[in-house]
């Protein structure tokens, strides 16, 4: 959001935009910037409308974005469709323009209770019961997300549908990572090696569904009562359902709990059994392993890209340097997975 704007001035600006474009009687009583969000500005809003007090989050376009990320107008449409399909996500309320930045879109959603912080979700004793329930809840939500298909919802404002249909989701995703590498100023030989393996082992799959695109710990809220809501849809796209199912097992999203490959809180069998049951799809170890290698390689490239955003002076946020340093760990993990293969392939025999 504008660096020079005080919270008071920003609150007045947001109030004016919401009044003019959405709710003429609305009054903003509090505004506070929220941390996080590589592709958008997020602020917490308390508003009064028709005698009711509402706790909201306003998500607005930021000046820069990451490769593959949606703008807020497209994200609004995707989240609205997901909520309609029964996904546990805060339903979007208003889409407005110029609320946080001139010419930028923004949309409101209810503000939910719960934590998305990785080490809290994976380790906080007060969330122990919620963690036990998460595999089933997440699997059910993934099945609902993946029930949205281009055959019935091809008008969603998601890019590259025809190219993905023609090339296949796996080949398209691999080419996307290679394009990211071309945009980096320094060579990444480990990533090139991983990509060569990925390109030589493209899985034979043609099903296309809505993919959340960043389905992991950190992008859903967890409260003691369980899953509170799924957030952060800016990387939604048409693709393979196995992309989402593999992404949550990427090493970096385990937050140090490497013994719990699903997000640092569950075993694979817990998630895979639940997903098979509710989705009707059968988990294929070789295909899912390929997507896990791809996920680690993609995050390595994205982490390197984030570091470059700071080093180039584009975004003066020192946190991006820390993210950039993680690229090497993800490169190592991708190569390790290639060497070992899916050591978990016998998950069906787990008790």
mmCIF file of C-alpha atoms in Angstrom:
data_model
loop_
_atom_site.group_PDB
_atom_site.id
_atom_site.type_symbol
_atom_site.label_atom_id
_atom_site.label_comp_id
_atom_site.label_asym_id
_atom_site.label_seq_id
_atom_site.Cartn_x
_atom_site.Cartn_y
_atom_site.Cartn_z
ATOM 1 C CA UNK A 1 0.000 0.000 0.000
ATOM 2 C CA UNK A 2 1.187 3.586 -0.439
ATOM 3 C CA UNK A 3 4.217 4.093 1.803
ATOM 4 C CA UNK A 4 3.370 7.742 2.496
ATOM 5 C CA UNK A 5 -0.221 7.141 3.591
ATOM 6 C CA UNK A 6 -0.990 7.239 7.306
ATOM 7 C CA UNK A 7 -3.489 4.667 8.624
ATOM 8 C CA UNK A 8 -5.984 7.482 9.137
ATOM 9 C CA UNK A 9 -5.632 8.773 5.578
ATOM 10 C CA UNK A 10 -5.811 5.255 4.180
ATOM 11 C CA UNK A 11 -8.949 4.527 6.212
ATOM 12 C CA UNK A 12 -10.629 7.612 4.734
ATOM 13 C CA UNK A 13 -9.597 6.569 1.227
ATOM 14 C CA UNK A 14 -10.901 3.020 1.692
ATOM 15 C CA UNK A 15 -14.146 4.301 3.205
ATOM 16 C CA UNK A 16 -14.707 6.620 0.256
ATOM 17 C CA UNK A 17 -14.085 3.853 -2.286
ATOM 18 C CA UNK A 18 -16.395 1.410 -0.521
ATOM 19 C CA UNK A 19 -19.123 4.019 -0.119
ATOM 20 C CA UNK A 20 -19.001 5.109 -3.744
ATOM 21 C CA UNK A 21 -18.796 1.626 -5.268
ATOM 22 C CA UNK A 22 -20.408 -0.796 -2.830
ATOM 23 C CA UNK A 23 -22.170 0.384 0.334
ATOM 24 C CA UNK A 24 -23.101 4.098 0.601
ATOM 25 C CA UNK A 25 -23.827 3.936 4.349
ATOM 26 C CA UNK A 26 -20.621 2.115 5.320
ATOM 27 C CA UNK A 27 -18.225 3.602 7.879
ATOM 28 C CA UNK A 28 -14.655 2.389 8.501
ATOM 29 C CA UNK A 29 -13.897 2.412 12.232
ATOM 30 C CA UNK A 30 -10.447 0.781 12.152
ATOM 31 C CA UNK A 31 -7.784 -0.087 9.589
ATOM 32 C CA UNK A 32 -4.552 -1.981 10.242
ATOM 33 C CA UNK A 33 -2.043 -3.295 7.678
ATOM 34 C CA UNK A 34 -1.483 -7.060 7.759
ATOM 35 C CA UNK A 35 1.891 -8.701 7.251
ATOM 36 C CA UNK A 36 2.498 -11.196 4.456
ATOM 37 C CA UNK A 37 1.310 -11.255 0.891
ATOM 38 C CA UNK A 38 3.900 -11.277 -1.876
ATOM 39 C CA UNK A 39 1.390 -10.360 -4.584
ATOM 40 C CA UNK A 40 -1.096 -8.118 -2.809
ATOM 41 C CA UNK A 41 -1.669 -5.565 -0.063
ATOM 42 C CA UNK A 42 -3.757 -6.828 2.849
ATOM 43 C CA UNK A 43 -5.422 -4.677 5.502
ATOM 44 C CA UNK A 44 -7.753 -5.535 8.364
ATOM 45 C CA UNK A 45 -10.909 -3.441 8.423
ATOM 46 C CA UNK A 46 -13.571 -2.939 11.043
ATOM 47 C CA UNK A 47 -16.655 -1.349 9.516
ATOM 48 C CA UNK A 48 -20.176 -0.434 10.525
ATOM 49 C CA UNK A 49 -23.004 -0.990 8.073
ATOM 50 C CA UNK A 50 -26.751 -0.949 8.703
ATOM 51 C CA UNK A 51 -26.197 -1.105 12.449
ATOM 52 C CA UNK A 52 -23.929 -4.147 12.171
ATOM 53 C CA UNK A 53 -20.210 -4.321 12.921
ATOM 54 C CA UNK A 54 -18.201 -6.309 10.389
ATOM 55 C CA UNK A 55 -14.635 -7.614 10.676
ATOM 56 C CA UNK A 56 -13.150 -7.731 7.173
ATOM 57 C CA UNK A 57 -9.929 -8.111 5.228
ATOM 58 C CA UNK A 58 -9.331 -5.974 2.140
ATOM 59 C CA UNK A 59 -6.986 -7.496 -0.458
ATOM 60 C CA UNK A 60 -5.595 -5.105 -3.045
ATOM 61 C CA UNK A 61 -3.209 -5.305 -5.985
ATOM 62 C CA UNK A 62 0.374 -4.362 -5.130
ATOM 63 C CA UNK A 63 2.707 -2.506 -7.526
ATOM 64 C CA UNK A 64 4.624 -5.690 -8.387
ATOM 65 C CA UNK A 65 3.683 -9.339 -8.654
ATOM 66 C CA UNK A 66 5.192 -12.788 -9.064
ATOM 67 C CA UNK A 67 5.117 -14.879 -12.251
ATOM 68 C CA UNK A 68 1.846 -16.772 -12.519
ATOM 69 C CA UNK A 69 -0.059 -14.709 -9.964
ATOM 70 C CA UNK A 70 -3.580 -13.416 -10.579
ATOM 71 C CA UNK A 71 -4.803 -9.876 -10.144
ATOM 72 C CA UNK A 72 -7.448 -9.230 -7.534
ATOM 73 C CA UNK A 73 -10.299 -8.985 -10.060
ATOM 74 C CA UNK A 74 -9.589 -12.484 -11.377
ATOM 75 C CA UNK A 75 -8.999 -13.801 -7.861
ATOM 76 C CA UNK A 76 -12.393 -12.432 -6.781
ATOM 77 C CA UNK A 77 -14.130 -14.451 -9.500
ATOM 78 C CA UNK A 78 -12.233 -17.643 -8.634
ATOM 79 C CA UNK A 79 -12.940 -17.388 -4.900
ATOM 80 C CA UNK A 80 -16.610 -16.669 -5.539
ATOM 81 C CA UNK A 81 -16.862 -19.836 -7.651
ATOM 82 C CA UNK A 82 -14.974 -21.887 -5.050
ATOM 83 C CA UNK A 83 -17.279 -20.695 -2.277
ATOM 84 C CA UNK A 84 -20.261 -21.599 -4.458
ATOM 85 C CA UNK A 85 -18.806 -25.121 -4.788
ATOM 86 C CA UNK A 86 -18.747 -25.488 -1.002
ATOM 87 C CA UNK A 87 -15.068 -24.793 -0.403
ATOM 88 C CA UNK A 88 -14.456 -23.492 3.113
ATOM 89 C CA UNK A 89 -13.087 -20.126 2.063
ATOM 90 C CA UNK A 90 -14.213 -16.635 3.082
ATOM 91 C CA UNK A 91 -16.758 -15.632 0.450
ATOM 92 C CA UNK A 92 -15.827 -12.389 -1.334
ATOM 93 C CA UNK A 93 -18.108 -9.475 -0.593
ATOM 94 C CA UNK A 94 -17.210 -6.343 -2.590
ATOM 95 C CA UNK A 95 -14.900 -5.734 -5.536
ATOM 96 C CA UNK A 96 -13.793 -2.100 -5.783
ATOM 97 C CA UNK A 97 -11.174 0.043 -7.494
ATOM 98 C CA UNK A 98 -8.790 2.733 -6.192
ATOM 99 C CA UNK A 99 -9.322 1.721 -2.550
ATOM 100 C CA UNK A 100 -5.646 1.220 -1.672
ATOM 101 C CA UNK A 101 -3.843 2.436 -4.800
ATOM 102 C CA UNK A 102 -4.832 4.462 -7.832
ATOM 103 C CA UNK A 103 -6.064 2.163 -10.578
ATOM 104 C CA UNK A 104 -5.723 -0.985 -8.452
ATOM 105 C CA UNK A 105 -8.493 -3.490 -7.745
ATOM 106 C CA UNK A 106 -9.309 -4.725 -4.252
ATOM 107 C CA UNK A 107 -11.925 -6.947 -2.675
ATOM 108 C CA UNK A 108 -13.312 -7.579 0.803
ATOM 109 C CA UNK A 109 -13.848 -10.834 2.632
ATOM 110 C CA UNK A 110 -14.816 -11.761 6.197
ATOM 111 C CA UNK A 111 -11.952 -11.815 8.699
ATOM 112 C CA UNK A 112 -11.718 -15.231 10.358
ATOM 113 C CA UNK A 113 -10.226 -16.370 13.646
ATOM 114 C CA UNK A 114 -7.326 -18.811 13.641
ATOM 115 C CA UNK A 115 -3.645 -19.021 12.821
ATOM 116 C CA UNK A 116 -1.834 -19.639 9.542
ATOM 117 C CA UNK A 117 1.668 -19.457 11.060
ATOM 118 C CA UNK A 118 3.545 -22.639 10.177
ATOM 119 C CA UNK A 119 5.092 -23.457 13.529
ATOM 120 C CA UNK A 120 1.831 -22.708 15.326
ATOM 121 C CA UNK A 121 -0.203 -24.956 13.037
ATOM 122 C CA UNK A 122 2.321 -27.809 13.268
ATOM 123 C CA UNK A 123 3.272 -27.631 16.947
ATOM 124 C CA UNK A 124 0.906 -25.597 19.145
ATOM 125 C CA UNK A 125 -0.578 -27.938 21.808
ATOM 126 C CA UNK A 126 -3.919 -26.115 21.666
ATOM 127 C CA UNK A 127 -4.301 -27.208 18.035
ATOM 128 C CA UNK A 128 -3.627 -30.926 18.614
ATOM 129 C CA UNK A 129 -7.232 -31.991 18.015
ATOM 130 C CA UNK A 130 -7.492 -29.702 15.001
ATOM 131 C CA UNK A 131 -4.358 -31.254 13.473
ATOM 132 C CA UNK A 132 -5.860 -34.726 13.793
ATOM 133 C CA UNK A 133 -8.921 -33.532 11.880
ATOM 134 C CA UNK A 134 -7.050 -31.576 9.199
ATOM 135 C CA UNK A 135 -6.284 -34.363 6.676
ATOM 136 C CA UNK A 136 -9.958 -35.189 6.229
ATOM 137 C CA UNK A 137 -11.092 -31.563 6.117
ATOM 138 C CA UNK A 138 -8.389 -30.559 3.654
ATOM 139 C CA UNK A 139 -9.076 -33.572 1.438
ATOM 140 C CA UNK A 140 -12.768 -32.687 1.319
ATOM 141 C CA UNK A 141 -11.950 -29.121 0.323
ATOM 142 C CA UNK A 142 -9.484 -30.238 -2.329
ATOM 143 C CA UNK A 143 -12.147 -32.506 -3.803
ATOM 144 C CA UNK A 144 -14.552 -29.546 -3.987
ATOM 145 C CA UNK A 145 -11.909 -27.327 -5.603
ATOM 146 C CA UNK A 146 -11.101 -30.058 -8.105
ATOM 147 C CA UNK A 147 -14.786 -30.495 -8.958
ATOM 148 C CA UNK A 148 -14.551 -27.162 -10.813
ATOM 149 C CA UNK A 149 -13.501 -27.869 -14.390
ATOM 150 C CA UNK A 150 -12.985 -25.876 -17.588
ATOM 151 C CA UNK A 151 -15.746 -27.915 -19.221
ATOM 152 C CA UNK A 152 -18.306 -26.189 -16.980
ATOM 153 C CA UNK A 153 -16.431 -23.081 -15.815
ATOM 154 C CA UNK A 154 -14.213 -22.197 -18.736
ATOM 155 C CA UNK A 155 -15.319 -18.565 -18.429
ATOM 156 C CA UNK A 156 -13.325 -18.108 -15.220
ATOM 157 C CA UNK A 157 -10.624 -15.477 -15.877
ATOM 158 C CA UNK A 158 -7.707 -17.898 -15.699
ATOM 159 C CA UNK A 159 -4.918 -17.693 -18.288
ATOM 160 C CA UNK A 160 -3.514 -20.145 -20.832
ATOM 161 C CA UNK A 161 -6.364 -22.671 -20.940
ATOM 162 C CA UNK A 162 -5.853 -23.610 -24.588
ATOM 163 C CA UNK A 163 -2.081 -23.941 -24.169
ATOM 164 C CA UNK A 164 -2.549 -26.137 -21.094
ATOM 165 C CA UNK A 165 -5.052 -28.305 -22.951
ATOM 166 C CA UNK A 166 -2.701 -28.686 -25.888
ATOM 167 C CA UNK A 167 0.502 -29.386 -23.961
ATOM 168 C CA UNK A 168 -0.892 -31.003 -20.822
ATOM 169 C CA UNK A 169 -0.690 -29.620 -17.292
ATOM 170 C CA UNK A 170 2.606 -31.311 -16.398
ATOM 171 C CA UNK A 171 4.483 -30.158 -19.502
ATOM 172 C CA UNK A 172 3.071 -26.653 -19.143
ATOM 173 C CA UNK A 173 4.110 -26.476 -15.467
ATOM 174 C CA UNK A 174 7.639 -27.637 -16.301
ATOM 175 C CA UNK A 175 7.962 -25.034 -19.050
ATOM 176 C CA UNK A 176 6.770 -22.377 -16.595
ATOM 177 C CA UNK A 177 9.632 -23.207 -14.209
ATOM 178 C CA UNK A 178 12.129 -23.163 -17.066
ATOM 179 C CA UNK A 179 10.855 -19.721 -18.079
ATOM 180 C CA UNK A 180 11.404 -18.535 -14.505
ATOM 181 C CA UNK A 181 14.994 -19.760 -14.671
ATOM 182 C CA UNK A 182 15.600 -17.784 -17.844
ATOM 183 C CA UNK A 183 14.628 -14.634 -15.968
ATOM 184 C CA UNK A 184 17.240 -15.130 -13.228
ATOM 185 C CA UNK A 185 20.622 -13.404 -13.613
ATOM 186 C CA UNK A 186 22.641 -16.256 -12.069
ATOM 187 C CA UNK A 187 22.820 -19.855 -13.367
ATOM 188 C CA UNK A 188 21.139 -22.593 -11.303
ATOM 189 C CA UNK A 189 22.689 -25.867 -12.569
ATOM 190 C CA UNK A 190 20.947 -28.028 -9.953
ATOM 191 C CA UNK A 191 17.585 -26.742 -11.114
ATOM 192 C CA UNK A 192 18.456 -27.342 -14.749
ATOM 193 C CA UNK A 193 19.318 -30.939 -13.843
ATOM 194 C CA UNK A 194 16.002 -31.396 -12.031
ATOM 195 C CA UNK A 195 14.113 -29.894 -14.959
ATOM 196 C CA UNK A 196 15.823 -32.256 -17.386
ATOM 197 C CA UNK A 197 14.565 -35.205 -15.331
ATOM 198 C CA UNK A 198 11.065 -33.702 -15.128
ATOM 199 C CA UNK A 199 10.931 -33.163 -18.886
ATOM 200 C CA UNK A 200 11.983 -36.758 -19.535
ATOM 201 C CA UNK A 201 9.363 -38.208 -17.180
ATOM 202 C CA UNK A 202 6.233 -36.168 -17.954
ATOM 203 C CA UNK A 203 3.269 -38.168 -16.583
ATOM 204 C CA UNK A 204 0.552 -39.244 -18.982
ATOM 205 C CA UNK A 205 -2.485 -37.385 -17.618
ATOM 206 C CA UNK A 206 -5.059 -35.166 -19.279
ATOM 207 C CA UNK A 207 -7.599 -34.289 -16.584
ATOM 208 C CA UNK A 208 -7.850 -30.527 -16.035
ATOM 209 C CA UNK A 209 -9.402 -29.019 -12.925
ATOM 210 C CA UNK A 210 -9.213 -25.836 -10.908
ATOM 211 C CA UNK A 211 -5.985 -25.917 -8.901
ATOM 212 C CA UNK A 212 -5.633 -23.716 -5.823
ATOM 213 C CA UNK A 213 -1.976 -23.319 -6.707
ATOM 214 C CA UNK A 214 -0.595 -22.644 -3.221
ATOM 215 C CA UNK A 215 -2.387 -25.200 -1.060
ATOM 216 C CA UNK A 216 -0.136 -25.497 1.990
ATOM 217 C CA UNK A 217 0.326 -24.641 5.649
ATOM 218 C CA UNK A 218 0.434 -20.862 5.784
ATOM 219 C CA UNK A 219 -2.486 -20.452 3.409
ATOM 220 C CA UNK A 220 -5.262 -21.841 5.557
ATOM 221 C CA UNK A 221 -6.382 -20.775 9.020
ATOM 222 C CA UNK A 222 -6.554 -23.298 11.842
ATOM 223 C CA UNK A 223 -8.348 -22.743 15.142
ATOM 224 C CA UNK A 224 -8.788 -25.101 18.118
ATOM 225 C CA UNK A 225 -12.142 -26.059 16.600
ATOM 226 C CA UNK A 226 -10.455 -27.125 13.336
ATOM 227 C CA UNK A 227 -10.013 -25.706 9.852
ATOM 228 C CA UNK A 228 -11.306 -22.124 9.799
ATOM 229 C CA UNK A 229 -10.817 -21.246 6.147
ATOM 230 C CA UNK A 230 -8.680 -21.572 3.017
ATOM 231 C CA UNK A 231 -6.978 -18.377 1.864
ATOM 232 C CA UNK A 232 -4.630 -16.940 -0.762
ATOM 233 C CA UNK A 233 -5.910 -17.959 -4.181
ATOM 234 C CA UNK A 234 -3.587 -15.726 -6.210
ATOM 235 C CA UNK A 235 -1.887 -18.703 -7.901
ATOM 236 C CA UNK A 236 -5.105 -20.499 -8.909
ATOM 237 C CA UNK A 237 -4.964 -21.998 -12.396
ATOM 238 C CA UNK A 238 -6.222 -24.807 -14.590
ATOM 239 C CA UNK A 239 -4.069 -27.871 -14.089
ATOM 240 C CA UNK A 240 -3.673 -31.310 -12.554
ATOM 241 C CA UNK A 241 -5.328 -32.210 -9.233
ATOM 242 C CA UNK A 242 -2.045 -33.856 -8.225
ATOM 243 C CA UNK A 243 -0.343 -30.464 -8.279
ATOM 244 C CA UNK A 244 -2.264 -29.390 -5.149
ATOM 245 C CA UNK A 245 -1.923 -32.770 -3.452
ATOM 246 C CA UNK A 246 1.859 -32.752 -3.928
ATOM 247 C CA UNK A 247 2.434 -29.091 -3.078
ATOM 248 C CA UNK A 248 1.414 -29.496 0.564
ATOM 249 C CA UNK A 249 4.189 -32.120 0.955
ATOM 250 C CA UNK A 250 7.001 -29.884 -0.363
ATOM 251 C CA UNK A 251 9.830 -29.900 2.184
ATOM 252 C CA UNK A 252 9.706 -26.190 3.009
ATOM 253 C CA UNK A 253 6.031 -26.369 3.993
ATOM 254 C CA UNK A 254 6.727 -28.844 6.816
ATOM 255 C CA UNK A 255 8.300 -26.152 9.016
ATOM 256 C CA UNK A 256 10.943 -28.445 10.456
ATOM 257 C CA UNK A 257 8.610 -31.420 11.026
ATOM 258 C CA UNK A 258 10.163 -33.609 8.342
ATOM 259 C CA UNK A 259 8.703 -36.742 9.938
ATOM 260 C CA UNK A 260 5.235 -35.473 8.967
ATOM 261 C CA UNK A 261 5.389 -35.079 5.192
ATOM 262 C CA UNK A 262 1.929 -33.535 4.841
ATOM 263 C CA UNK A 263 2.509 -29.982 5.976
ATOM 264 C CA UNK A 264 4.427 -31.033 9.073
ATOM 265 C CA UNK A 265 1.255 -32.321 10.748
ATOM 266 C CA UNK A 266 0.185 -35.621 9.115
ATOM 267 C CA UNK A 267 1.296 -38.782 7.362
ATOM 268 C CA UNK A 268 0.708 -39.187 3.649
ATOM 269 C CA UNK A 269 -1.700 -42.077 4.144
ATOM 270 C CA UNK A 270 -4.061 -39.905 6.203
ATOM 271 C CA UNK A 271 -4.443 -37.346 3.417
ATOM 272 C CA UNK A 272 -4.337 -39.745 0.474
ATOM 273 C CA UNK A 273 -6.959 -42.125 1.876
ATOM 274 C CA UNK A 274 -9.289 -39.245 2.635
ATOM 275 C CA UNK A 275 -8.776 -37.703 -0.807
ATOM 276 C CA UNK A 276 -9.411 -40.982 -2.621
ATOM 277 C CA UNK A 277 -12.579 -41.491 -0.606
ATOM 278 C CA UNK A 278 -14.119 -38.065 -1.247
ATOM 279 C CA UNK A 279 -12.808 -37.350 -4.761
ATOM 280 C CA UNK A 280 -13.174 -40.747 -6.422
ATOM 281 C CA UNK A 281 -9.641 -40.435 -7.843
ATOM 282 C CA UNK A 282 -6.949 -43.034 -7.194
ATOM 283 C CA UNK A 283 -3.554 -41.825 -6.031
ATOM 284 C CA UNK A 284 -0.769 -43.009 -8.336
ATOM 285 C CA UNK A 285 2.606 -42.942 -6.574
ATOM 286 C CA UNK A 286 4.692 -42.289 -9.689
ATOM 287 C CA UNK A 287 2.527 -39.371 -10.832
ATOM 288 C CA UNK A 288 2.342 -37.784 -7.395
ATOM 289 C CA UNK A 289 6.092 -38.235 -6.923
ATOM 290 C CA UNK A 290 6.694 -36.385 -10.199
ATOM 291 C CA UNK A 291 4.567 -33.487 -8.981
ATOM 292 C CA UNK A 292 6.430 -33.408 -5.667
ATOM 293 C CA UNK A 293 9.750 -33.094 -7.518
ATOM 294 C CA UNK A 294 8.179 -30.363 -9.654
ATOM 295 C CA UNK A 295 6.877 -28.604 -6.542
ATOM 296 C CA UNK A 296 10.305 -28.445 -4.923
ATOM 297 C CA UNK A 297 11.901 -27.275 -8.179
ATOM 298 C CA UNK A 298 9.210 -24.644 -8.704
ATOM 299 C CA UNK A 299 9.594 -23.305 -5.176
ATOM 300 C CA UNK A 300 13.379 -23.223 -5.583
ATOM 301 C CA UNK A 301 12.959 -21.073 -8.693
ATOM 302 C CA UNK A 302 10.353 -18.877 -7.004
ATOM 303 C CA UNK A 303 12.536 -18.433 -3.908
ATOM 304 C CA UNK A 304 15.471 -17.385 -6.079
ATOM 305 C CA UNK A 305 13.151 -14.985 -7.889
ATOM 306 C CA UNK A 306 12.030 -13.491 -4.566
ATOM 307 C CA UNK A 307 15.624 -12.895 -3.551
ATOM 308 C CA UNK A 308 16.258 -11.114 -6.840
ATOM 309 C CA UNK A 309 13.316 -8.789 -6.218
ATOM 310 C CA UNK A 310 15.254 -7.424 -3.240
ATOM 311 C CA UNK A 311 18.724 -7.509 -4.794
ATOM 312 C CA UNK A 312 17.510 -5.632 -7.870
ATOM 313 C CA UNK A 313 15.975 -2.904 -5.728
ATOM 314 C CA UNK A 314 12.442 -3.685 -6.935
ATOM 315 C CA UNK A 315 11.106 -4.427 -3.431
ATOM 316 C CA UNK A 316 13.040 -3.123 -0.372
ATOM 317 C CA UNK A 317 11.907 -5.950 1.914
ATOM 318 C CA UNK A 318 14.778 -7.776 3.626
ATOM 319 C CA UNK A 319 12.568 -10.829 4.219
ATOM 320 C CA UNK A 320 12.913 -11.581 0.506
ATOM 321 C CA UNK A 321 16.644 -12.186 1.022
ATOM 322 C CA UNK A 322 15.868 -14.904 3.575
ATOM 323 C CA UNK A 323 13.430 -16.501 1.137
ATOM 324 C CA UNK A 324 16.027 -16.381 -1.626
ATOM 325 C CA UNK A 325 18.529 -18.299 0.478
ATOM 326 C CA UNK A 326 16.104 -21.226 0.725
ATOM 327 C CA UNK A 327 16.389 -21.954 -2.991
ATOM 328 C CA UNK A 328 19.433 -24.183 -2.459
ATOM 329 C CA UNK A 329 17.583 -26.364 0.059
ATOM 330 C CA UNK A 330 14.735 -26.918 -2.384
ATOM 331 C CA UNK A 331 17.169 -27.728 -5.194
ATOM 332 C CA UNK A 332 18.784 -30.338 -2.957
ATOM 333 C CA UNK A 333 15.396 -31.802 -2.067
ATOM 334 C CA UNK A 334 14.335 -32.063 -5.715
ATOM 335 C CA UNK A 335 17.534 -33.945 -6.583
ATOM 336 C CA UNK A 336 17.205 -36.154 -3.497
ATOM 337 C CA UNK A 337 13.674 -37.123 -4.503
ATOM 338 C CA UNK A 338 14.834 -37.943 -8.022
ATOM 339 C CA UNK A 339 17.529 -40.216 -6.600
ATOM 340 C CA UNK A 340 15.350 -42.045 -4.062
ATOM 341 C CA UNK A 341 12.076 -42.293 -5.966
ATOM 342 C CA UNK A 342 8.760 -42.490 -4.085
ATOM 343 C CA UNK A 343 9.934 -44.300 -0.965
ATOM 344 C CA UNK A 344 6.395 -43.933 0.394
ATOM 345 C CA UNK A 345 4.768 -45.892 -2.469
ATOM 346 C CA UNK A 346 3.563 -48.561 -0.031
ATOM 347 C CA UNK A 347 1.412 -46.092 1.885
ATOM 348 C CA UNK A 348 -1.704 -48.223 1.392
ATOM 349 C CA UNK A 349 -0.222 -50.839 3.722
ATOM 350 C CA UNK A 350 0.281 -48.330 6.540
ATOM 351 C CA UNK A 351 -1.830 -48.919 9.596
#
